[in-house]
């Protein structure tokens, strides 16, 4: 078992003819898990990418291909809203948005429509998700996911794509594999949050422990802590929080991720306090994570 | 991007929100011209992004020429709470009957916009939350529908003003919009006496007509390096480099990669006793030219004693391309870089990149130390600090010798 993606996941790629879209397509095919069935690029219907059909709209694509499990959006930031609306209207169960720099108003509209239609969104600015040995969506792990990811009992969550791989690398070298590794994206508003994933990981038999990479700004860690307190997540939860240095900067200072804003909603100290009180394990040092995994399972 | 108060008022004027008449002044010489458009008493306000202007004496009602000039001389070009005052606003004094508060922003848990309104305006809303929380009403609404008049009225929120405020928020891609105080005037109308707007950086491309002044990450006035770093992304949409560039007092230049890893890199460096000269990052597989430009900017600081190029194991960023950009930039730094360079990276074409880097280091005489994904970022950062300390000691000795 795993969450979000497995070997049978049927995938559509919106923006499949672009540089990053076609590369993601090739990478998923070569990984051998996750089944890309076709793509969409407005105006390029009738073309092929890696032997797969390209359509002008999601509607046309699904008419020919049948329903898919995931649509991955690799469109330029200002076109993401329209692309996502198409996928949401077509009720594709999971819409993954890779693009960075999507305006927050557009994201708000996408998420509102998605929740009305019962569609789940991963991202924006999400690198994707991988269930090692089974399949992947997005660009996670790049051309060679096996270099850092391996199959096992650890669920991993991070806003940052780079840190997904870094955590995979650290945990694999520490002797543990991963059930599913998910990059949720670093934007102010995101479709799938830490706590949404904790609920999924709780249900997943393969997952014995979850590791999350938290950041300065936002409330995802506080929300996760609430879930633990309410008893909705009972497995060990290990969190590392990055960006302590930024606490000395003025409030509202924005860092690497659009959602990493100093003083937004909770300070680092508050996060650590609330997490500890909820029973989460807060890692002091990033490299301590494998040891903490060992202790907890 | 946080706006100056007067930039906010200009946005308000586009949606029919009234503000007191004002003139922006950037030098003492502008005063005569400005004075002709206004009658005493005049409200003088320094323009800084930090807020809390009242406490530092940055807002004052003046009643004659001398007071006006004194205010301008006291503040223009001076430091106010860590920011240089580039502008002051001179505005008419309106007859205020009551001071209210209103704001719109996003709730990141509900993922929808909401409005706060309070009849206790004119003071910091955080204080009102503590002293009189019942005076604050919260209104959550749908992004597609916007606020609904009769619901606003039921909550006691002035609906015409609130709808116009939402209009501005929606049209101009705001992340936060706040009016405090929102004044009920003697004539019975509503006026925005102050404005605080934070625009969504990702939406700026849709509003090139807004004519907003560039801002720094930490203070209103960006440093020269910050401005240069911001230009990198403006010229090329592929990947990002330098969109965040914050300068610190330290002596180790930072070129970090990735939103998450860059935080880890900074934390590690501080934890091992290092003092960064800056924070910046590139990510999303930028072309080599972007990294080259960012390298030149970060290494243009004087008295550096190290350069730390660090990031996580990349998913899709081409390490050979980006580090080739680093080398190109490094070669252009004058005088030639003699301080230690520590690189810690992983990902696509990392081995090729490291072979190239070792060759260049040997051939061209750079002190480059390479670490792959098997070395934790914290270990590499400790190495950086040790090497930089040794370098400083050596330079001090060399200086002493030459002084003798």
XYZ file of C-alpha atoms in Angstrom:
701
model
C 0.000 0.000 0.000
C 0.924 3.635 -0.314
C -0.924 6.934 -0.671
C -1.750 9.209 -3.641
C 0.088 7.153 -6.280
C 0.757 3.517 -7.139
C 1.791 1.504 -10.192
C -1.735 1.555 -11.654
C -2.335 5.330 -11.372
C -3.627 6.657 -14.723
C -2.021 10.021 -15.459
C -2.862 12.883 -17.821
C -0.296 15.672 -18.320
C -1.531 19.204 -19.076
C 1.299 21.041 -20.798
C 2.802 17.762 -22.028
C 4.415 19.409 -25.084
C 6.444 21.867 -22.973
C 10.029 21.274 -21.851
C 9.227 20.344 -18.256
C 5.987 18.548 -19.092
C 7.580 16.281 -21.677
C 10.540 15.633 -19.387
C 8.222 14.624 -16.538
C 6.438 12.337 -18.989
C 9.675 10.587 -19.995
C 10.777 10.253 -16.362
C 7.552 8.598 -15.244
C 7.670 6.182 -18.186
C 11.276 5.263 -17.420
C 10.496 4.832 -13.728
C 7.978 2.238 -14.834
C 5.291 3.138 -12.333
C 2.370 5.436 -12.834
C 0.679 5.034 -16.193
C 0.808 8.139 -18.402
C -2.058 7.803 -20.878
C -1.851 11.098 -22.751
C -1.633 14.851 -22.509
C -3.241 18.180 -23.237
C -1.859 21.366 -24.763
C -4.353 23.837 -26.224
C -3.700 24.223 -29.966
C -1.507 21.127 -30.179
C -4.210 18.461 -30.332
C -3.290 15.636 -32.722
C 0.434 15.686 -31.928
C 2.208 12.958 -30.000
C 4.722 12.986 -27.122
C 6.586 9.741 -26.434
C 4.005 8.023 -28.599
C 1.158 9.311 -26.435
C -1.764 11.303 -27.850
C -2.060 15.056 -27.232
C -5.474 16.751 -27.063
C -6.658 20.380 -27.091
C -8.775 20.094 -23.964
C -9.132 17.828 -20.938
C -12.728 17.156 -21.997
C -11.619 15.740 -25.390
C -8.792 13.775 -23.802
C -11.077 12.039 -21.325
C -13.671 11.294 -24.026
C -11.066 9.230 -25.857
C -8.936 7.944 -22.974
C -11.594 7.430 -20.324
C -11.307 8.849 -16.784
C -7.841 9.279 -15.297
C -6.753 9.286 -11.642
C -4.433 12.286 -11.810
C -3.907 15.295 -14.017
C -0.486 16.919 -13.684
C -0.405 20.600 -14.632
C 2.838 21.815 -16.241
C 1.475 25.105 -17.623
C 3.055 28.589 -17.257
C 1.938 30.251 -13.982
C -0.688 32.626 -15.396
C -2.339 29.845 -17.433
C -2.574 27.392 -14.542
C -5.980 28.661 -13.380
C -7.712 27.852 -16.684
C -5.933 24.507 -16.972
C -6.885 23.525 -13.425
C -10.523 24.586 -13.943
C -10.712 22.170 -16.892
C -9.397 19.272 -14.854
C -11.613 20.130 -11.866
C -14.744 20.499 -14.033
C -13.942 17.074 -15.492
C -13.793 15.758 -11.913
C -10.335 14.251 -12.224
C -9.938 13.017 -8.616
C -6.435 14.448 -8.073
C -5.070 17.571 -9.747
C -1.324 18.036 -9.278
C 0.013 21.545 -9.939
C 3.752 21.692 -10.543
C 3.974 25.349 -11.605
C 5.528 27.921 -9.278
C 4.428 31.575 -9.017
C 0.710 31.016 -9.515
C -1.050 34.135 -8.145
C -2.719 33.432 -4.790
C -6.102 34.692 -6.081
C -6.004 32.050 -8.836
C -5.057 29.380 -6.304
C -7.944 30.435 -4.068
C -10.371 30.101 -6.998
C -8.975 26.697 -7.991
C -9.205 25.359 -4.439
C -12.728 26.728 -3.937
C -13.994 25.128 -7.155
C -12.135 21.899 -6.377
C -13.732 21.613 -2.952
C -17.197 22.179 -4.495
C -16.559 19.393 -7.008
C -14.936 17.026 -4.542
C -11.571 17.161 -6.328
C -8.274 17.005 -4.483
C -5.458 19.386 -5.421
C -1.759 18.772 -4.719
C 0.235 22.024 -4.918
C 0.726 24.483 -6.513
C 4.509 24.597 -6.581
C 4.556 20.879 -5.706
C 7.341 18.637 -6.974
C 4.951 15.656 -6.881
C 4.716 12.395 -4.970
C 6.498 9.076 -5.163
C 5.721 5.663 -3.724
C 9.157 4.062 -4.182
C 9.094 0.891 -6.226
C 5.500 1.550 -7.278
C 5.054 4.810 -9.110
C 5.356 8.556 -9.116
C 3.597 11.727 -10.218
C 5.313 15.023 -10.905
C 9.057 15.556 -11.169
C 10.042 14.101 -7.813
C 13.354 12.245 -7.892
C 14.092 13.572 -11.381
C 15.510 11.087 -13.889
C 16.872 8.751 -11.216
C 14.584 8.400 -8.168
C 16.318 5.184 -7.077
C 19.422 7.197 -6.189
C 17.685 8.596 -3.114
C 14.342 6.831 -2.565
C 13.731 3.259 -1.438
C 10.660 1.300 -0.395
C 9.808 1.083 3.286
C 7.733 2.239 6.253
C 8.427 5.996 6.443
C 5.929 8.528 5.126
C 7.572 11.843 4.185
C 6.047 15.319 3.788
C 7.776 18.530 2.744
C 6.786 21.815 1.141
C 10.093 21.825 -0.664
C 10.926 19.585 -3.614
C 14.639 19.620 -2.925
C 14.061 18.626 0.677
C 11.927 15.643 -0.442
C 14.995 14.217 -2.167
C 17.302 15.293 0.634
C 15.058 13.522 3.178
C 14.830 10.449 0.921
C 18.614 10.409 0.753
C 19.042 10.831 4.515
C 16.413 8.243 5.449
C 17.589 5.696 2.853
C 21.230 6.079 3.998
C 19.989 5.609 7.560
C 18.649 2.205 6.564
C 14.954 2.972 6.152
C 12.730 3.074 3.098
C 9.724 5.264 2.373
C 6.055 4.442 1.788
C 5.208 7.680 -0.023
C 7.141 10.945 -0.237
C 5.028 14.028 -0.955
C 6.045 17.581 -1.869
C 3.033 19.716 -0.934
C 4.403 23.012 -2.256
C 5.567 26.148 -0.498
C 2.839 28.605 -1.487
C 0.585 30.586 0.840
C -2.479 28.501 -0.088
C -2.065 24.828 -0.990
C -4.557 22.125 -1.835
C -3.186 19.226 0.196
C -1.785 20.099 3.602
C 0.351 18.299 6.172
C -2.764 17.301 8.092
C -4.592 15.972 5.008
C -1.638 13.675 4.397
C -1.409 12.603 8.027
C -4.994 11.370 7.758
C -4.017 9.337 4.669
C -0.850 7.987 6.278
C -2.849 6.939 9.346
C -4.975 4.713 7.085
C -1.988 3.310 5.201
C -0.734 -0.040 6.540
C 2.718 0.324 5.032
C 3.405 3.598 6.860
C 4.707 3.173 10.424
C 6.075 6.670 11.040
C 5.848 10.066 9.312
C 8.636 12.615 8.905
C 7.866 16.234 7.965
C 10.089 19.151 7.020
C 8.479 22.293 8.432
C 9.324 25.903 7.682
C 9.054 29.396 9.100
C 5.616 30.975 8.449
C 2.147 29.538 7.959
C 0.172 27.185 10.126
C 0.604 23.697 8.609
C 2.560 22.444 11.625
C 0.005 23.883 14.062
C -2.816 22.200 12.150
C -0.914 18.918 12.182
C -0.438 19.234 15.940
C -4.191 19.742 16.381
C -4.810 16.484 14.502
C -2.442 14.622 16.820
C -4.154 16.101 19.857
C -7.562 15.054 18.578
C -6.230 11.506 18.227
C -6.764 11.432 14.462
C -3.132 10.559 13.844
C -1.634 7.999 16.225
C 1.621 6.948 14.558
C 4.909 8.621 15.524
C 5.294 12.036 13.888
C 8.800 13.504 13.524
C 9.172 17.155 12.496
C 12.191 19.250 11.637
C 11.625 23.023 11.507
C 13.827 25.156 9.248
C 14.303 28.900 9.194
C 15.174 29.657 12.808
C 17.687 32.240 11.598
C 14.863 34.293 10.084
C 13.205 34.959 13.434
C 15.537 37.924 13.893
C 14.340 39.502 10.631
C 11.425 41.975 10.600
C 7.866 40.594 10.506
C 6.479 40.054 6.964
C 9.957 39.382 5.467
C 9.473 36.811 2.702
C 12.038 34.032 2.179
C 12.475 31.331 -0.467
C 8.928 29.991 -0.555
C 5.956 32.288 -1.100
C 4.461 30.969 2.156
C 7.681 31.334 4.158
C 6.883 34.697 5.713
C 8.388 35.723 9.032
C 5.729 36.039 11.740
C 2.879 34.795 9.524
C 0.352 33.124 11.818
C 2.845 31.520 14.212
C 6.409 32.053 15.367
C 8.958 29.244 15.391
C 8.812 29.082 19.165
C 5.014 28.700 19.138
C 5.262 25.936 16.551
C 7.823 23.978 18.574
C 5.766 24.381 21.744
C 2.476 23.317 20.162
C 4.079 20.374 18.337
C 5.786 19.078 21.484
C 2.593 19.450 23.498
C 0.728 17.375 20.912
C 3.185 14.500 21.237
C 5.097 15.153 18.012
C 8.859 14.559 18.038
C 10.708 17.757 17.119
C 14.154 16.986 15.658
C 16.800 19.424 16.933
C 19.199 18.558 14.126
C 18.279 17.506 10.634
C 20.732 14.573 10.724
C 19.065 13.182 13.865
C 16.040 12.081 11.824
C 17.173 8.462 11.077
C 17.993 7.908 14.777
C 14.590 9.253 15.766
C 12.931 6.928 13.238
C 14.815 3.992 14.713
C 13.687 4.881 18.228
C 10.067 5.273 17.217
C 9.486 2.003 15.309
C 5.450 43.283 -1.926
C 4.550 45.748 0.767
C 3.509 49.173 -0.500
C 4.059 52.652 0.824
C 0.972 54.275 2.275
C 0.686 56.679 -0.665
C 0.949 53.839 -3.189
C -1.978 52.224 -1.403
C -4.045 55.418 -1.581
C -3.387 55.573 -5.324
C -4.833 52.065 -5.673
C -7.822 53.101 -3.543
C -8.528 56.021 -5.885
C -8.934 53.524 -8.754
C -11.873 51.813 -7.028
C -13.601 54.927 -5.720
C -12.346 54.792 -2.141
C -11.858 58.267 -0.736
C -8.623 59.269 0.968
C -7.770 62.693 2.395
C -6.149 64.889 -0.285
C -2.354 64.473 -0.142
C 0.932 65.436 -1.755
C 4.105 63.303 -1.743
C 7.357 65.095 -0.997
C 10.836 63.657 -1.483
C 13.000 66.693 -0.701
C 12.853 69.892 1.318
C 12.887 71.798 -1.983
C 9.496 70.274 -2.884
C 7.820 71.896 0.123
C 6.939 75.252 -1.466
C 5.206 73.610 -4.390
C 3.351 71.212 -2.094
C 2.406 73.942 0.352
C 0.463 75.797 -2.388
C -1.915 72.837 -2.723
C -2.686 72.512 0.997
C -3.955 74.673 3.840
C -2.789 74.458 7.448
C -3.252 72.426 9.551
C -1.362 69.800 7.556
C -0.821 66.184 8.619
C 2.803 65.128 7.944
C 3.549 61.390 7.736
C 6.870 59.669 7.086
C 6.630 56.880 4.515
C 8.161 53.653 5.815
C 7.055 50.041 5.522
C 7.432 49.034 9.154
C 4.254 50.688 10.426
C 4.185 52.033 13.998
C 4.974 55.482 12.707
C 3.031 57.278 15.380
C 5.234 55.985 18.181
C 8.476 57.304 16.710
C 6.998 60.756 16.087
C 6.657 59.999 12.383
C 3.131 61.444 12.198
C 2.565 65.084 13.176
C 0.002 67.806 12.634
C 1.750 71.086 11.760
C 0.154 74.503 11.761
C 2.788 76.776 10.216
C 5.623 76.941 7.672
C 8.370 76.558 10.232
C 6.904 73.401 11.771
C 6.420 71.961 8.294
C 10.008 72.600 7.281
C 11.326 71.305 10.606
C 9.447 68.046 10.119
C 10.811 67.579 6.595
C 14.371 68.376 7.645
C 14.108 66.086 10.670
C 12.979 63.029 8.729
C 13.750 63.145 4.992
C 16.790 61.055 4.118
C 17.139 59.985 7.753
C 16.807 56.597 9.364
C 13.414 55.763 10.849
C 13.227 52.399 12.608
C 15.994 51.001 10.397
C 14.616 52.364 7.126
C 15.695 55.374 5.120
C 12.847 57.866 4.746
C 12.592 58.588 1.020
C 9.197 60.288 1.122
C 6.869 62.119 3.419
C 3.171 62.593 2.754
C 1.500 65.924 3.475
C -2.239 65.571 3.750
C -5.305 67.613 4.595
C -6.678 67.137 8.068
C -10.118 65.578 7.887
C -12.835 65.986 10.458
C -12.980 62.525 12.016
C -16.074 61.532 13.971
C -15.161 57.905 14.572
C -12.179 55.690 13.859
C -12.793 52.140 12.600
C -10.653 49.287 11.339
C -11.120 47.089 8.263
C -8.940 44.491 6.529
C -9.084 41.673 3.985
C -6.642 38.762 3.705
C -6.595 34.995 3.128
C -7.142 32.328 5.739
C -4.574 29.644 4.954
C -6.544 26.918 6.747
C -9.973 27.702 5.241
C -8.242 28.700 1.974
C -10.619 31.584 1.433
C -10.661 35.362 1.922
C -12.036 36.971 5.066
C -12.714 40.450 6.345
C -12.123 41.894 9.809
C -13.958 44.999 10.978
C -13.775 46.827 14.273
C -15.234 50.021 15.661
C -12.032 50.388 17.694
C -9.824 51.789 14.934
C -6.762 53.997 15.135
C -4.806 51.597 17.351
C -2.905 48.405 16.551
C -5.461 45.642 15.851
C -3.308 43.166 17.784
C -3.918 45.284 20.879
C -7.661 45.440 20.225
C -7.657 41.630 19.964
C -6.403 41.559 23.549
C -8.246 44.508 25.086
C -11.618 44.394 23.331
C -11.980 41.250 21.185
C -15.755 41.620 21.062
C -15.436 44.808 19.045
C -13.953 42.800 16.156
C -16.277 41.090 13.708
C -15.050 38.516 11.239
C -16.728 37.846 7.912
C -15.710 34.838 5.796
C -16.881 34.890 2.200
C -16.594 33.048 -1.095
C -13.883 34.184 -3.523
C -16.242 33.908 -6.504
C -19.194 35.737 -4.924
C -17.274 38.353 -2.938
C -18.813 39.973 0.154
C -22.625 40.194 0.133
C -24.160 43.590 1.005
C -26.905 42.412 3.309
C -24.567 40.139 5.232
C -22.124 43.018 5.665
C -24.890 45.257 6.935
C -26.098 42.620 9.344
C -22.593 42.561 10.845
C -22.442 46.358 11.021
C -19.743 46.678 8.347
C -20.136 49.712 6.039
C -21.058 47.777 2.906
C -20.262 50.277 0.175
C -16.752 50.791 1.517
C -16.228 47.054 2.100
C -17.288 46.181 -1.444
C -14.906 48.734 -2.914
C -12.109 47.393 -0.741
C -12.763 43.863 -2.036
C -12.772 45.303 -5.545
C -9.240 46.635 -4.971
C -8.128 43.378 -3.307
C -9.432 41.261 -6.189
C -8.440 43.501 -9.104
C -4.875 44.123 -7.986
C -3.910 40.702 -6.586
C -3.468 41.728 -2.962
C -2.351 39.401 -0.205
C -3.383 41.858 2.496
C -5.253 45.135 2.486
C -5.834 47.074 5.686
C -7.315 50.480 6.456
C -6.655 51.766 9.949
C -8.163 54.152 10.710
C -11.140 53.978 8.439
C -12.719 57.296 9.340
C -16.342 58.268 9.549
C -16.052 61.915 8.527
C -17.982 64.978 9.663
C -19.916 64.873 6.391
C -21.008 61.317 7.170
C -18.809 59.653 4.526
C -16.062 57.050 4.861
C -12.419 57.904 4.238
C -9.264 55.767 4.237
C -6.975 57.830 6.440
C -4.202 55.233 6.207
C -3.459 52.286 3.915
C -1.487 49.094 4.251
C -1.305 46.880 1.184
C 0.809 43.807 0.504
C 0.658 42.766 -3.151
C 1.085 39.152 -4.199
C 4.474 39.013 -5.947
C 3.197 36.298 -8.286
C 0.424 38.617 -9.467
C 2.675 41.599 -10.215
C 3.080 40.554 -13.860
C -0.622 41.312 -14.387
C -0.233 44.868 -13.082
C 2.634 46.431 -14.938
C 0.535 49.608 -15.161
C 0.561 50.116 -11.380
C 3.873 51.970 -11.305
C 5.037 50.605 -7.946
C 8.483 51.487 -6.599
C 10.855 48.527 -6.129
C 11.187 47.466 -2.479
C 13.772 45.634 -0.430
C 13.171 42.358 1.360
C 13.781 43.786 4.801
C 13.491 47.531 4.390
C 11.730 49.842 1.970
C 14.912 50.861 0.227
C 16.518 47.894 -1.501
C 20.294 47.660 -1.441
C 22.109 47.957 -4.756
C 22.813 44.228 -4.790
C 19.194 43.476 -4.053
C 18.044 45.563 -7.002
C 20.550 43.861 -9.306
C 19.493 40.428 -8.042
C 15.814 41.198 -8.697
C 16.591 42.092 -12.303
C 17.808 38.565 -13.007
C 14.329 37.030 -12.973
C 12.711 40.015 -14.655
C 14.715 39.318 -17.808
C 14.117 35.555 -18.046
C 11.186 33.455 -16.841
C 13.046 30.099 -16.625
C 13.683 29.050 -13.022
C 14.331 31.647 -10.343
C 17.539 33.249 -9.089
C 17.926 36.110 -6.656
C 14.248 36.982 -6.264
C 14.992 36.975 -2.529
C 18.259 38.661 -1.608
C 18.784 39.780 1.974
C 22.080 41.263 3.141
C 23.610 40.474 6.524
C 26.668 41.810 8.351
C 28.747 38.659 7.947
C 31.610 37.621 5.686
C 30.489 34.344 4.079
C 28.666 34.745 0.762
C 25.726 32.368 0.325
C 24.386 30.849 -2.876
C 21.732 28.438 -1.660
C 19.385 26.337 -3.738
C 15.719 25.730 -3.096
C 13.159 27.345 -0.816
C 13.392 24.687 1.901
C 17.086 23.828 1.683
C 18.098 27.493 1.758
C 16.561 27.766 5.237
C 18.453 24.676 6.374
C 21.688 26.087 4.918
C 21.292 29.377 6.795
C 20.331 27.692 10.068
C 23.327 25.349 9.798
C 25.751 28.157 9.104
C 24.520 30.236 12.034
C 24.550 27.145 14.278
C 28.188 26.405 13.452
C 29.212 29.984 14.247
C 29.395 31.271 10.686
C 28.297 34.758 9.741
C 26.537 34.948 6.369
C 26.950 38.071 4.235
C 23.627 37.425 2.560
C 20.673 35.100 2.048
C 19.739 34.219 -1.501
C 18.641 31.195 -3.462
C 18.175 29.885 -6.974
C 15.883 27.012 -7.901
C 13.631 25.445 -10.521
C 16.478 24.638 -12.938
C 17.496 28.166 -13.940
C 19.761 28.568 -17.004
C 23.478 28.985 -16.264
C 23.436 32.723 -17.095
C 21.134 33.382 -14.142
C 23.445 31.636 -11.686
C 26.408 33.460 -13.236
C 24.751 36.840 -12.592
C 23.730 35.928 -9.053
C 27.270 34.702 -8.292
C 28.774 37.997 -9.426
C 26.315 39.948 -7.259
C 26.820 37.831 -4.118
C 30.621 37.910 -4.492
C 30.747 41.666 -5.064
C 30.757 42.238 -1.284
C 34.050 43.422 0.156
C 36.006 41.537 2.822
C 34.481 38.131 2.182
C 36.225 35.182 3.756
C 34.272 32.359 2.151
C 31.558 31.333 -0.251
C 29.074 28.563 0.528
C 27.221 27.100 -2.449
C 24.763 24.680 -0.930
C 21.517 22.924 -1.570
C 19.689 19.655 -1.252
C 19.646 16.734 -3.661
C 17.951 18.341 -6.666
C 15.064 16.658 -8.471
C 15.222 18.365 -11.833
C 17.792 21.181 -11.535
C 20.757 20.445 -13.802
C 23.730 20.663 -11.431
C 26.298 20.783 -14.239
C 24.561 23.741 -15.898
C 23.981 25.709 -12.708
C 27.489 25.153 -11.320
C 28.964 26.049 -14.721
C 27.140 29.337 -14.248
C 28.758 29.658 -10.817
C 32.251 29.177 -12.317
C 31.548 31.720 -15.070
C 30.501 34.242 -12.437
C 33.454 33.414 -10.189
C 35.940 34.053 -13.005
C 34.585 37.559 -13.468
C 35.039 38.624 -9.844
C 37.915 41.090 -9.485
C 40.292 40.883 -7.709
C 40.535 37.126 -8.168
C 38.818 35.182 -5.407
C 41.323 33.722 -2.928
C 38.940 32.744 -0.119
C 37.718 29.168 0.308
C 34.639 27.985 -1.578
C 32.601 25.086 -0.199
C 30.072 23.400 -2.469
C 27.528 20.854 -1.248
C 24.998 19.592 -3.750
C 23.403 16.492 -5.295
C 21.116 15.696 -8.181
C 21.143 15.391 -11.989
C 24.700 15.565 -13.482
C 26.293 16.268 -10.109
C 29.294 13.968 -10.791
C 30.019 15.613 -14.136
C 29.751 18.986 -12.458
C 32.214 18.028 -9.713
C 34.763 16.677 -12.230
C 34.585 19.979 -14.062
C 34.906 21.951 -10.818
C 37.973 20.003 -9.632
C 39.691 20.612 -12.961
C 38.919 24.322 -12.917
C 40.040 24.644 -9.290
C 43.363 22.965 -10.021
C 44.061 24.724 -13.281
C 42.956 28.208 -12.301
C 43.970 28.156 -8.648
C 40.687 28.328 -6.737
C 40.317 26.849 -3.250
C 37.189 24.761 -3.893
C 35.971 22.013 -1.525
C 33.372 19.621 -2.902
C 30.789 17.632 -0.957
C 28.093 15.337 -2.321
C 24.788 14.106 -0.886
C 26.619 11.689 1.457
C 27.833 14.695 3.459
C 25.119 16.407 5.528
C 24.620 20.134 4.925
C 25.579 20.759 8.565
C 28.954 19.043 8.121
C 29.693 21.015 4.973
C 28.718 24.194 6.726
C 31.035 23.421 9.650
C 33.817 22.897 7.122
C 32.957 26.243 5.555
C 33.263 28.012 8.898
C 36.584 26.326 9.746
C 38.099 27.112 6.365
C 36.875 30.684 6.530
C 38.363 31.141 10.027
C 41.712 29.791 8.836
C 41.599 32.119 5.849
C 40.925 35.123 8.075
C 43.785 34.215 10.395
C 46.154 33.833 7.464
C 45.142 37.178 5.976
C 45.569 38.885 9.346
C 49.090 37.484 9.669
C 49.907 38.539 6.129
C 48.642 42.045 6.890
C 50.712 42.229 10.074
C 53.803 41.143 8.206
C 53.349 43.748 5.525
C 52.683 46.391 8.192
C 55.981 45.543 9.852
